[in-house]
Coordinates of C-alpha atoms in Angstrom, one line a residue:
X9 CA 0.0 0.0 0.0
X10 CA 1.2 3.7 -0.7
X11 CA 2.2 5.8 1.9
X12 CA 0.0 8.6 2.5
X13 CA 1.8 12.7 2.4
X14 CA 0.7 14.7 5.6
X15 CA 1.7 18.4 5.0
X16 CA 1.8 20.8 8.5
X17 CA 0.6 24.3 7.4
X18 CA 2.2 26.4 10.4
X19 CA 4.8 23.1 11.6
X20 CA 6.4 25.7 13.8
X21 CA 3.5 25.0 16.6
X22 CA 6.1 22.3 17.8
X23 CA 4.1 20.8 20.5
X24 CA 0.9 20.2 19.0
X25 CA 3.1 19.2 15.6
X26 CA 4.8 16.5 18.0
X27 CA 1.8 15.1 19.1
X28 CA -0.1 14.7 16.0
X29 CA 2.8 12.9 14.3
X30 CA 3.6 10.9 17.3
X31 CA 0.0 9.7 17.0
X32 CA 0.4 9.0 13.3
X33 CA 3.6 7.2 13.4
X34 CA 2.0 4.6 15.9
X35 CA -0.6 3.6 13.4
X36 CA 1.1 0.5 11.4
X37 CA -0.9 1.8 7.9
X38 CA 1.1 5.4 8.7
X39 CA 4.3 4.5 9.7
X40 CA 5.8 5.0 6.5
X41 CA 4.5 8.6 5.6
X42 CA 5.7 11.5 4.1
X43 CA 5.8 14.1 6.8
X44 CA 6.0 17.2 4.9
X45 CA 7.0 20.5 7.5
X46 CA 5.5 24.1 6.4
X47 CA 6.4 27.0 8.2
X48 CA 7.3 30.9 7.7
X49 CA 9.8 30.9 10.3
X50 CA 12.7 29.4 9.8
X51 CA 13.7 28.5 13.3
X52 CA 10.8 27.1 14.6
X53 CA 10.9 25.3 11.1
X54 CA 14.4 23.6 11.9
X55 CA 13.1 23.3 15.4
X56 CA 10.6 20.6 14.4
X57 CA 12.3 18.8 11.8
X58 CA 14.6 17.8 14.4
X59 CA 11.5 16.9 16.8
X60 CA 10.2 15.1 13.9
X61 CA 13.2 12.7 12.6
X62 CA 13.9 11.9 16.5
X63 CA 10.4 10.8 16.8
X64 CA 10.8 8.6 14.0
X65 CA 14.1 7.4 15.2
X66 CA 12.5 6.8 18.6
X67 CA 9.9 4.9 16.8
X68 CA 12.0 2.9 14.3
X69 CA 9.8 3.6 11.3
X70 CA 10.2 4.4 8.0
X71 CA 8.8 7.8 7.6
X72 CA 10.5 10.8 6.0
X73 CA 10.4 14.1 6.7
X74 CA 10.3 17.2 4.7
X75 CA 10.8 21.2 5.2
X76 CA 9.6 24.2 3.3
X77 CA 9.2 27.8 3.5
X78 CA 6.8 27.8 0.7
X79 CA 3.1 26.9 1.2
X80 CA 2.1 25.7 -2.3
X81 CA 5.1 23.6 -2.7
X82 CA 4.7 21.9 0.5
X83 CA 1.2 20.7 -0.6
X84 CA 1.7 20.3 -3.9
X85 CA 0.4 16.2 -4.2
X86 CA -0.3 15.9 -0.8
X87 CA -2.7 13.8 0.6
X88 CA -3.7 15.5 3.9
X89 CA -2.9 19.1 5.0
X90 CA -3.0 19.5 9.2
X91 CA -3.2 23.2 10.1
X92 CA -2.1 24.8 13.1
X93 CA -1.0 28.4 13.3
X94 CA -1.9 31.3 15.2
X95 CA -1.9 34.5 13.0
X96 CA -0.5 37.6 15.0
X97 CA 0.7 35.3 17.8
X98 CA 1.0 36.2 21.0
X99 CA 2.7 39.1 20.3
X100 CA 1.2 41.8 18.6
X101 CA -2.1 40.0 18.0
X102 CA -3.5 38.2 21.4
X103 CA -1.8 41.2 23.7
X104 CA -4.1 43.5 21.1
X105 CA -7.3 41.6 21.6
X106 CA -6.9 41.8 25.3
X107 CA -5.3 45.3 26.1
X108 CA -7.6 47.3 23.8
X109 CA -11.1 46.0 25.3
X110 CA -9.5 46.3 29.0
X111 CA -9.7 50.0 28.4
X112 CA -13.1 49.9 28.0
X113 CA -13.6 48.1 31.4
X114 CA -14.5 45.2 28.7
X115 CA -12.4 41.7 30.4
X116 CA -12.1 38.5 28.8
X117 CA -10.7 35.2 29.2
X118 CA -9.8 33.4 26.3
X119 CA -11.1 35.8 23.7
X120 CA -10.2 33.4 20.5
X121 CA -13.6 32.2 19.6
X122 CA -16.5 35.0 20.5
X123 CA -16.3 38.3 21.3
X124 CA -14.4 41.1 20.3
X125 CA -11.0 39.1 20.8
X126 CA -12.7 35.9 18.5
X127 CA -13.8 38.3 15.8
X128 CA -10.3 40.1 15.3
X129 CA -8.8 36.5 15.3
X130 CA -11.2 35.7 12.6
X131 CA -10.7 38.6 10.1
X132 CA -6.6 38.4 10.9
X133 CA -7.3 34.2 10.5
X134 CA -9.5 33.6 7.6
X135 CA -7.6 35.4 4.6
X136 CA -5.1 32.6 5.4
X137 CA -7.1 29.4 5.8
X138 CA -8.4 30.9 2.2
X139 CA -5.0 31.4 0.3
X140 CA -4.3 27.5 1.7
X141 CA -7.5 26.0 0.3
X142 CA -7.0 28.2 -3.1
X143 CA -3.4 26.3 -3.0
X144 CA -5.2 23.2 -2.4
X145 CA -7.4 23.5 -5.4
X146 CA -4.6 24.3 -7.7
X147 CA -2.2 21.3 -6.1
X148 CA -4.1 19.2 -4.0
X149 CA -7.8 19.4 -5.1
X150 CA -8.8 15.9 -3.6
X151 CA -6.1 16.2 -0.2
X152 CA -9.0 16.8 3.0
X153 CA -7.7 19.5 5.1
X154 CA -7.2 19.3 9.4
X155 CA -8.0 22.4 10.4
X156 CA -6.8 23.1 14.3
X157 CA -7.3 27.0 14.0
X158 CA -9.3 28.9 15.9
X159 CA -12.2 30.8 15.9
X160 CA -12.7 27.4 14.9
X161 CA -16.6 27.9 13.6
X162 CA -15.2 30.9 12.0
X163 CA -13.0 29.4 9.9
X164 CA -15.0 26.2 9.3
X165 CA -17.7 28.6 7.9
X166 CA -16.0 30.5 6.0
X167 CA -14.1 27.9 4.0
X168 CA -17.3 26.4 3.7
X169 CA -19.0 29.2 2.2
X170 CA -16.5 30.6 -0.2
X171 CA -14.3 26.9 -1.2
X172 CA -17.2 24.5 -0.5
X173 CA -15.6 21.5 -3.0
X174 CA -12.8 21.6 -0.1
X175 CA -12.7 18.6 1.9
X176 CA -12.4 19.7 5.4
X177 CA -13.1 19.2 9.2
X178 CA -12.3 21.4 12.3
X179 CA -10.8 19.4 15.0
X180 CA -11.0 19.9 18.6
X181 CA -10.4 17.9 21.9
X182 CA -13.0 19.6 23.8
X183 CA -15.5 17.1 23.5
X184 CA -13.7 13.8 24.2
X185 CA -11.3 16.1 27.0
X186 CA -14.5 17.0 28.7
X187 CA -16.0 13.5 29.0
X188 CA -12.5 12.9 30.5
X189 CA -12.5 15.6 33.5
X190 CA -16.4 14.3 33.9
X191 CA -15.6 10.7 34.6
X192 CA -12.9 11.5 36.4
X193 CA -15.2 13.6 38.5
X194 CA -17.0 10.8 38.9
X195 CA -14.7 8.3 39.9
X196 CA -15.9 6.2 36.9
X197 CA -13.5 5.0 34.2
X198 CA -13.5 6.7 30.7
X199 CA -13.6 3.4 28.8
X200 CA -17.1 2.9 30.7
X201 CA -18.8 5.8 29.6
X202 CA -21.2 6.3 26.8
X203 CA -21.9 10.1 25.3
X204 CA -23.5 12.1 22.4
X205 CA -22.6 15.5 22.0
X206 CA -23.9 18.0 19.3
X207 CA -23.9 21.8 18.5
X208 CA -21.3 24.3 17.4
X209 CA -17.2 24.0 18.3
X210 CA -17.0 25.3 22.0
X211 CA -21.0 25.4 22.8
X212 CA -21.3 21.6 22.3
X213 CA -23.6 19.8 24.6
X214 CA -23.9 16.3 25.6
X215 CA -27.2 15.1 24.4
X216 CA -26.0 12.0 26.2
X217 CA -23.9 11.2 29.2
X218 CA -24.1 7.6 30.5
X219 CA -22.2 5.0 32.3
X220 CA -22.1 1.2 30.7
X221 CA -23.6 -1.0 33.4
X222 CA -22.2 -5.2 34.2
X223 CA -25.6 -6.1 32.2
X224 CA -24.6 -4.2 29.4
X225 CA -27.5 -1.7 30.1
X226 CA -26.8 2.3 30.5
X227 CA -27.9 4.3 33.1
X228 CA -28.2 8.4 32.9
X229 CA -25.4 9.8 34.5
X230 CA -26.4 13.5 34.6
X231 CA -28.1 13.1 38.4
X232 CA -24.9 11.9 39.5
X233 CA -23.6 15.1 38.2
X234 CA -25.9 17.7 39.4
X235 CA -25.7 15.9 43.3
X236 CA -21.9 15.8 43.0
X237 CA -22.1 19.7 42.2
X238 CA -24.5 20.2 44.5
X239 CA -22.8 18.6 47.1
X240 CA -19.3 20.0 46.8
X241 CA -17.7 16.7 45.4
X242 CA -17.7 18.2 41.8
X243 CA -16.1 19.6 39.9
X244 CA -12.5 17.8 41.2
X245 CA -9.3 19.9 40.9
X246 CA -8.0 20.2 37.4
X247 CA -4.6 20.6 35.8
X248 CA -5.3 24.6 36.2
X249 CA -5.4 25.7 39.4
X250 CA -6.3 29.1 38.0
X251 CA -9.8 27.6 36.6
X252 CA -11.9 25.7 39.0
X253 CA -14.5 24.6 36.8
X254 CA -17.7 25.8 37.8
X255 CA -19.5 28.1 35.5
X256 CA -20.3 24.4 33.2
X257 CA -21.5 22.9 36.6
X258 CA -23.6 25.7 37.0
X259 CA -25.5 26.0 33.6
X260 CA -25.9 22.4 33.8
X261 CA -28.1 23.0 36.8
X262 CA -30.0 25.6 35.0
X263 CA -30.0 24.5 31.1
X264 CA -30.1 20.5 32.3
X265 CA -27.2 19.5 29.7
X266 CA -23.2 19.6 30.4
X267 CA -21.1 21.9 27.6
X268 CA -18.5 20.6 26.1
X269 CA -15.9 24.0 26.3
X270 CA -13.9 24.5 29.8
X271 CA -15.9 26.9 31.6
X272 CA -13.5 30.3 31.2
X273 CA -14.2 29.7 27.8
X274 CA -17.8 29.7 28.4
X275 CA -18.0 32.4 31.0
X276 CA -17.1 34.6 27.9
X277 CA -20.0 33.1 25.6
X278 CA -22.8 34.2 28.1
X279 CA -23.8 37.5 29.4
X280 CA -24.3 36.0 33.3
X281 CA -20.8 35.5 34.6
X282 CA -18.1 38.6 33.8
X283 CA -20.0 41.8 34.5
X284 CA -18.4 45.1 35.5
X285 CA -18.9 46.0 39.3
X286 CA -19.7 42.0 39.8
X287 CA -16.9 40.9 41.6
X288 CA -18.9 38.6 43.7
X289 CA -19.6 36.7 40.2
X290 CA -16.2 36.1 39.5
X291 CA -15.4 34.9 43.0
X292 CA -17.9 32.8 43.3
X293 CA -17.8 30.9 40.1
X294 CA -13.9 31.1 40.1
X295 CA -13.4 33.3 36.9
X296 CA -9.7 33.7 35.4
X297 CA -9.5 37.0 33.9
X298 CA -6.6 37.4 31.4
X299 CA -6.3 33.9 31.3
X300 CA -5.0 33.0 27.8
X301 CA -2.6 35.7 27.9
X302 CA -0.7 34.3 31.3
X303 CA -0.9 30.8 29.2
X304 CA 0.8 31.7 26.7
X305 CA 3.7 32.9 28.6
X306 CA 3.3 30.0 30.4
X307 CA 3.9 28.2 27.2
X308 CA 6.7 30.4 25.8
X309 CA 9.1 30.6 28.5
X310 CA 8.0 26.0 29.2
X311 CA 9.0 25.5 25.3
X312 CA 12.4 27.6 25.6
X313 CA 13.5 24.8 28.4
X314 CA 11.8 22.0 25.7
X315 CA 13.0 22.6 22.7
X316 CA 16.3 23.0 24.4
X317 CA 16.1 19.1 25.7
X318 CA 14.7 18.1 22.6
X319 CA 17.8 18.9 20.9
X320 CA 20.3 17.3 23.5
X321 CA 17.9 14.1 23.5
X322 CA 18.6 11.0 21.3
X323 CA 15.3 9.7 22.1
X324 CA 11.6 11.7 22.6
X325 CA 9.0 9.8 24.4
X326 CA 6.0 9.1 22.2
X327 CA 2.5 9.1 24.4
X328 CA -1.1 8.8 21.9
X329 CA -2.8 12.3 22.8
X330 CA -6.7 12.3 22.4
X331 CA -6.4 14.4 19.0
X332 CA -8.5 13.0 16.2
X333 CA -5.8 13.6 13.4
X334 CA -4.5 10.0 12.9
X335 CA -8.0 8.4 13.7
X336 CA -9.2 10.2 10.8
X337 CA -6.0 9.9 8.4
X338 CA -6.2 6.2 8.9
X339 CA -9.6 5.4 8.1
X340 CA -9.5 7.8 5.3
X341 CA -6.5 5.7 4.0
X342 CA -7.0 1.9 5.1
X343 CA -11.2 2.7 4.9
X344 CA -11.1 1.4 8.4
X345 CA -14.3 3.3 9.9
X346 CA -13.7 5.5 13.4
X347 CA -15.9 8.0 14.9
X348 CA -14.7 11.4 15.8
X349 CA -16.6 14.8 16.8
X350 CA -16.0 17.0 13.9
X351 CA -16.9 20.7 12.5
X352 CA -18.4 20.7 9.2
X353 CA -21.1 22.7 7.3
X354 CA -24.6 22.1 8.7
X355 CA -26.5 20.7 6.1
X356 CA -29.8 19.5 7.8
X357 CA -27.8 17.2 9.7
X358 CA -29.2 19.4 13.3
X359 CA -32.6 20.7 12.0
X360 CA -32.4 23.7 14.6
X361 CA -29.9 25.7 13.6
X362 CA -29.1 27.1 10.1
X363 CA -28.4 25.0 7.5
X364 CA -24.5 27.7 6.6
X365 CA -23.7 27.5 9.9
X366 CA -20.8 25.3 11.2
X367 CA -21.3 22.2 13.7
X368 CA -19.9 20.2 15.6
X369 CA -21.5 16.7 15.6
X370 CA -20.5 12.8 15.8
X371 CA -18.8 11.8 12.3
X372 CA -18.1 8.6 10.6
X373 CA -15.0 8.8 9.0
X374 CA -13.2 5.5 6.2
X375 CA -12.4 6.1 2.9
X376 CA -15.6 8.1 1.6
X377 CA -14.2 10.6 3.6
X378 CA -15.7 12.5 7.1
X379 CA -19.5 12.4 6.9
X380 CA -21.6 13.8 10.0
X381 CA -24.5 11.9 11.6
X382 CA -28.1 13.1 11.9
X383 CA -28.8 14.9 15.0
X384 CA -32.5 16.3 14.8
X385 CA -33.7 19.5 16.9
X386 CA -31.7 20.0 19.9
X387 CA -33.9 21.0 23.4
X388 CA -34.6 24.5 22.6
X389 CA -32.5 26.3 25.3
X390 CA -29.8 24.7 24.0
X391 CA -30.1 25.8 20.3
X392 CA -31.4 29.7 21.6
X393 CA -28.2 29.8 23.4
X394 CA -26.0 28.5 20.7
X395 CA -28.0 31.1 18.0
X396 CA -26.8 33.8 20.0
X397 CA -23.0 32.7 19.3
X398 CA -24.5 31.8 15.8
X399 CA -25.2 35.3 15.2
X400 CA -21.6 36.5 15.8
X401 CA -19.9 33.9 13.5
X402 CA -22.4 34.4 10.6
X403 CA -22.2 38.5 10.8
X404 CA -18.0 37.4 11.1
X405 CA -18.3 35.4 7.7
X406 CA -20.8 38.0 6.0
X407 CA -17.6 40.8 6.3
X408 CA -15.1 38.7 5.0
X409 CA -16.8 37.7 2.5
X410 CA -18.3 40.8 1.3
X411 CA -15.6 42.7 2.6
X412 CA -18.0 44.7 4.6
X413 CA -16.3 46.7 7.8
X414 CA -20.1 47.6 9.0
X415 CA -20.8 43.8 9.4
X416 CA -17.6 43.7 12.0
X417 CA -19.6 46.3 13.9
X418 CA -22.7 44.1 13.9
X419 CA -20.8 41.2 15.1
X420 CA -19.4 42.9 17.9
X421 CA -23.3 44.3 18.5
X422 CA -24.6 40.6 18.7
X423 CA -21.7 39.4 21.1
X424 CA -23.8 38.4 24.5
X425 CA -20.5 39.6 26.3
X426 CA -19.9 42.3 24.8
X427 CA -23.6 44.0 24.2
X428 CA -24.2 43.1 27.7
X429 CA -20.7 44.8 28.7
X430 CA -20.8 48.2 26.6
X431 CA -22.8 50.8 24.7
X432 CA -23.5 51.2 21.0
X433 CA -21.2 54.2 20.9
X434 CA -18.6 52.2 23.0
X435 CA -19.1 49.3 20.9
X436 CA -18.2 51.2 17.8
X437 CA -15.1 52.6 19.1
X438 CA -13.7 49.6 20.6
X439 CA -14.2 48.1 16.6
X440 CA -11.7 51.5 15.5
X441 CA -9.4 51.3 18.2
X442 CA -9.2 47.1 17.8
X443 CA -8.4 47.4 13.8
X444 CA -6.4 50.4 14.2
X445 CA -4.4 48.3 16.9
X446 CA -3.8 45.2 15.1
X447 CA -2.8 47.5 11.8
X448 CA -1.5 45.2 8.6
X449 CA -2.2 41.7 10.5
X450 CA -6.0 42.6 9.3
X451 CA -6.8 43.2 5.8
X452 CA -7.0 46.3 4.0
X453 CA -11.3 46.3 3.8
X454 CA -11.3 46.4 7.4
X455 CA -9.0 48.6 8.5
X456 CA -11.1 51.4 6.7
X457 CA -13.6 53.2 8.8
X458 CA -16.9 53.5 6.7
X459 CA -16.8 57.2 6.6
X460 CA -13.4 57.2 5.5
X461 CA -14.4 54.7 2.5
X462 CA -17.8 57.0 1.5
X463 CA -15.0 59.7 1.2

């Protein structure tokens, strides 16, 4: 059998490149590949091409490894294309999205999937994802593309709508990384549980949550959840001291379903938790404020000391993450079937919610490709919640798309945060002062104020 060509758009992302090809490299039908290494930078470049050949050394396979500096050559032929950058980085881009708000007493979290912080992302983001698929269709026109990026609905949506003969799926870990913390919470053992999960990337929710019983029977585990919360026993500790976990716990009492997103993710999708003069809220419910920012320092100053013992090492341990990317590359090549959560263009497939937008359902994936499962209506509190994060991606796409800077305004108008937050004069002037901030890492339609472009 061939060996398949996996090209990394944006390889420098070390880490997460690691794990994906560590994953891939275990997989008997993979272990031959052609790892091909994409990158603008070329430092962090060399950086993982000598991550990548020690894995394969570690591994004793026969895969080979690749580097370029230029896109289209490294997917010219190739089979699948796994991106992972961050446009703007940490520096200018993700300091931007948090500073500029702060001055308007608006605070965030995250900020790389809603709000005003997710929307900048996706106008500096999108213009990117596009130039790859145009590449694609000229080089690669049947390769499906692993898309890691976020805004994650964002960009699934807007490939969708203007290169819909991509093949494509946005990939995240939240949903099977949830259902870990929740066993665990439980005291029950992942391989026992049983879930279904469906919505959009990041406001998922578990239609299902049950525990595999001796008879082979299944019984409802979302009591045992809501007296654990109740009771103090949940949620349990988790790797971040910083975030304790409780805003999910808390709309699970009041919606009646568990989200799939951590909860400082989701305390910045709602308008009930970060509210100015509210410090009470973010006590109680354990809020971290500027916490991707202190993350991402985190991770800078941890991957100095890595790649550093990366380099002296002869060997790099190889541990199977819980990312999708070689579960879907093997089917896709051997045809044996797998099911992963993935984000695609609706289609019908949850009747709810419209038909453009971009989900996040349970998808059977062998060599016809990644095709999502049927869902039906979701309870509707769950899809009036997820419409109102709806509304902000699809006013998102409709700029970029029509190049329209007013639609960027009426994002940032829908954001429950943010509306909830600010004024409509404030509102507009955060916009300015955002794409004023961020300069060239935008492009040139929306860093024109509309009276500016009437004159």
């Amino acid at each position: 059998m061939a060996n398949p060509k996996i090209t990394f758009i944006g390889a420098g992302s070390a880490v997460f490149m690691k794990n994906i090809v560590g994953d891939i490299l275990q997989r008997p039908a993979l272990a031959g590949a052609t790892i091909r290494l994409m990158d603008i930078n070329p430092t962090r470049l060399e950086e993982s091409e000598v991550i990548a050949k020690k894995l394969i050394a570690t591994l004793g396979v026969s895969a080979t490894v690749e580097t370029y500096l230029d896109q289209k050559k490294a997917l010219d032929g190739t089979n699948f294309v796994v991106v992972c950058f961050q446009i703007g980085g940490y520096e200018p881009s993700t300091v931007v999205d948090f500073d500029v708000p702060k001055k308007y007493n608006l605070r965030q979290t995250i900020a790389d999937t809603l709000g005003v912080g997710g929307i900048m992302r996706g106008l500096r983001t999108v213009p990117h994802l596009w130039s790859i698929c145009e590449d694609m269709l000229e080089v690669a026109p049947e390769a499906i593309m692993l898309q890691y990026v976020n805004p994650m609905a964002i960009n699934t949506w807007a490939i969708a709508e203007k290169y819909p003969t991509i093949r494509q799926v946005g990939l995240c870990h939240s949903v099977q990384g949830t259902a870990m913390e929740l066993a665990n919470d439980l005291g029950i053992p992942y391989e026992e549980i049983r879930y279904r999960s469906a919505g959009i990337n990041h406001m998922a929710f578990y239609l299902k949550f049950e525990h595999r019983q001796p008879d082979g029977s299944y019984r409802d585990l979302y009591p045992d959840l809501v007296r654990a919360y109740r009771e103090g026993r949940a949620p349990k500790p988790t790797w971040n001291p910083r975030c304790p976990n409780k805003v999910r716990y808390e709309m699970l009492t009041r919606l009646g379903y568990f989200v799939t997103e951590s909860s400082e993710h989701f305390a910045e999708y709602t308008p009930y938790f970060i509210k100015e003069g509210r410090e009470d809220l973010i006590e109680k419910f354990g809020i971290p404020l500027d916490e991707y920012p202190k993350r991402c320092v985190e991770q800078i100053a941890r991957w100095k000391q890595t790649s550093e013992d990366y380099r002296k090492a002869d060997r790099i341990e190889v541990k199977q993450s819980k990312e999708y990317a070689s579960s879907i590359v093997n089917s896709v090549w051997t045809g044996e079937p797998s099911v992963i959560y993935g984000n695609l263009r609706n289609n019908g497939v949850i009747t709810s919610l419209p038909d453009n937008a971009a989900v996040e359902v349970p998808c059977l994936v062998d060599d016809n490709g990644v095709q999502p499962t049927y869902i039906g209506d979701l309870p509707p509190q769950l899809t009036a919640l997820i419409r109102t994060n709806i509304n902000v991606q699809e006013l998102t796409v409709r700029a970029l798309m029509e190049e329209n800077r007013e639609h960027v305004y009426h994002a940032a108008m829908m954001d429950p945060h943010t509306s909830a937050e600010l004024d409509l004069e404030q509102i507009w002037n955060l916009v300015d002062d955002l794409t004023e901030a961020h300069g060239s890492m935008l492009p040139e339609w929306a860093r024109t104020s509309p009276k500016q472009r009437v004159a």
